[in-house]
């Protein structure tokens, strides 16, 4: 963390172009006070990061005691609507050719036969 503080301080110093030393408009603190300030910030950030997981578990425990554990589903008032979809069977060319080649075979029906219909074994 101290390396990131140093890198960010140098980066901001280059970008913002504030000068080192007293008396410049951008630099109100002495370098010693600036270094001590960064050291305090590094220590506080380390302390917060070390205690953050414990604090998160405390918050989770508190929310678990306040919020209900399981939600009960609401009763069904009306039955869900069913949707009927008309399916159109589209045959491919290969299926049509196969059906034409392997059509049912047998003697042609005679119009004189009337109602007598004889089935042949296939």
Coordinates of C-alpha atoms in Angstrom, one line a residue:
X1 CA 0.0 0.0 0.0
X2 CA 2.8 2.4 0.7
X3 CA 4.3 1.7 -2.8
X4 CA 0.9 2.5 -4.3
X5 CA 0.7 5.7 -2.2
X6 CA 4.2 6.7 -3.4
X7 CA 3.4 5.9 -7.0
X8 CA 0.1 7.8 -7.0
X9 CA 1.8 10.8 -5.2
X10 CA 4.5 10.9 -7.9
X11 CA 1.9 10.5 -10.7
X12 CA -0.3 13.3 -9.3
X13 CA 2.8 15.5 -8.8
X14 CA 3.7 15.1 -12.5
X15 CA 0.2 15.5 -13.8
X16 CA -0.8 18.4 -11.6
X17 CA 2.6 19.9 -11.8
X18 CA 2.7 21.2 -8.3
X19 CA 6.2 22.1 -7.1
X20 CA 8.1 20.7 -4.2
X21 CA 9.0 23.1 -1.4
X22 CA 7.3 25.8 0.7
X23 CA 5.9 28.9 -0.8
X24 CA 4.4 27.4 -3.9
X25 CA 0.7 27.7 -4.5
X26 CA 0.2 24.0 -5.0
X27 CA 2.2 22.8 -2.0
X28 CA 0.8 23.9 1.4
X29 CA 2.5 21.3 3.5
X30 CA 6.2 20.5 4.2
X31 CA 7.6 17.3 2.8
X32 CA 7.8 15.8 6.3
X33 CA 4.2 16.5 7.0
X34 CA 3.2 15.0 3.6
X35 CA 5.3 11.9 4.3
X36 CA 3.7 11.5 7.8
X37 CA 0.2 12.0 6.3
X38 CA 0.8 9.2 3.7
X39 CA 2.2 6.9 6.5
X40 CA -1.0 7.5 8.6
X41 CA -3.2 6.9 5.6
X42 CA -1.4 3.6 4.8
X43 CA -1.8 2.4 8.4
X44 CA -5.5 3.3 8.5
X45 CA -6.1 1.7 5.1
X46 CA -4.4 -1.5 6.3
X47 CA -6.4 -1.5 9.5
X48 CA -9.7 -1.1 7.6
X49 CA -8.8 -3.8 5.1
X50 CA -7.9 -6.2 8.0
X51 CA -11.2 -5.6 9.8
X52 CA -13.4 -5.4 6.7
X53 CA -14.2 -9.1 6.5
X54 CA -15.2 -9.3 10.2
X55 CA -17.4 -6.2 9.7
X56 CA -19.0 -7.8 6.6
X57 CA -19.9 -10.9 8.6
X58 CA -21.3 -8.8 11.4
X59 CA -23.5 -6.9 8.9
X60 CA -24.6 -10.2 7.3
X61 CA -25.5 -11.7 10.7
X62 CA -27.6 -8.6 11.5
X63 CA -29.4 -8.7 8.2
X64 CA -30.0 -12.4 8.6
X65 CA -31.7 -11.7 12.0
X66 CA -33.9 -8.9 10.6
X67 CA -34.9 -10.4 7.2
X68 CA -37.0 -13.5 6.9
X69 CA -35.1 -16.7 6.0
X70 CA -37.5 -18.3 3.6
X71 CA -40.2 -16.7 1.5
X72 CA -43.4 -18.6 1.1
X73 CA -44.8 -18.7 -2.4
X74 CA -48.2 -17.0 -2.9
X75 CA -51.1 -19.3 -3.6
X76 CA -52.2 -19.8 -7.2
X77 CA -55.5 -17.9 -7.8
X78 CA -56.1 -18.9 -11.5
X79 CA -54.8 -21.7 -13.5
X80 CA -52.2 -20.8 -16.1
X81 CA -53.5 -20.4 -19.6
X82 CA -52.5 -23.0 -22.1
X83 CA -51.5 -22.0 -25.6
X84 CA -52.2 -24.2 -28.6
X85 CA -49.8 -23.8 -31.4
X86 CA -50.6 -25.2 -34.8
X87 CA -47.7 -27.1 -36.2
X88 CA -47.4 -27.3 -40.0
X89 CA -45.4 -30.3 -41.1
X90 CA -43.1 -29.4 -43.9
X91 CA -41.7 -32.3 -45.8
X92 CA -38.4 -32.0 -47.4
X93 CA -37.8 -33.0 -51.0
X94 CA -36.0 -36.2 -50.0
X95 CA -39.0 -37.3 -47.9
X96 CA -41.4 -36.6 -50.8
X97 CA -39.2 -38.6 -53.2
X98 CA -38.9 -41.5 -50.7
X99 CA -42.7 -41.5 -50.2
X100 CA -43.2 -41.6 -54.0
X101 CA -40.7 -44.4 -54.5
X102 CA -41.9 -46.5 -51.6
X103 CA -45.7 -45.9 -52.0
X104 CA -48.2 -48.6 -50.9
X105 CA -48.6 -51.2 -53.6
X106 CA -51.6 -53.2 -54.5
X107 CA -54.2 -53.7 -57.2
X108 CA -56.1 -50.6 -58.2
X109 CA -59.6 -50.2 -56.8
X110 CA -62.4 -51.2 -59.2
X111 CA -65.3 -48.7 -59.4
X112 CA -67.6 -51.7 -60.0
X113 CA -66.7 -53.3 -56.7
X114 CA -68.9 -50.9 -54.8
X115 CA -68.8 -51.4 -51.1
X116 CA -66.8 -54.7 -51.2
X117 CA -63.3 -53.7 -50.2
X118 CA -60.7 -56.4 -49.9
X119 CA -57.5 -55.7 -48.1
X120 CA -54.3 -57.3 -49.2
X121 CA -51.4 -58.2 -46.9
X122 CA -48.4 -55.9 -47.4

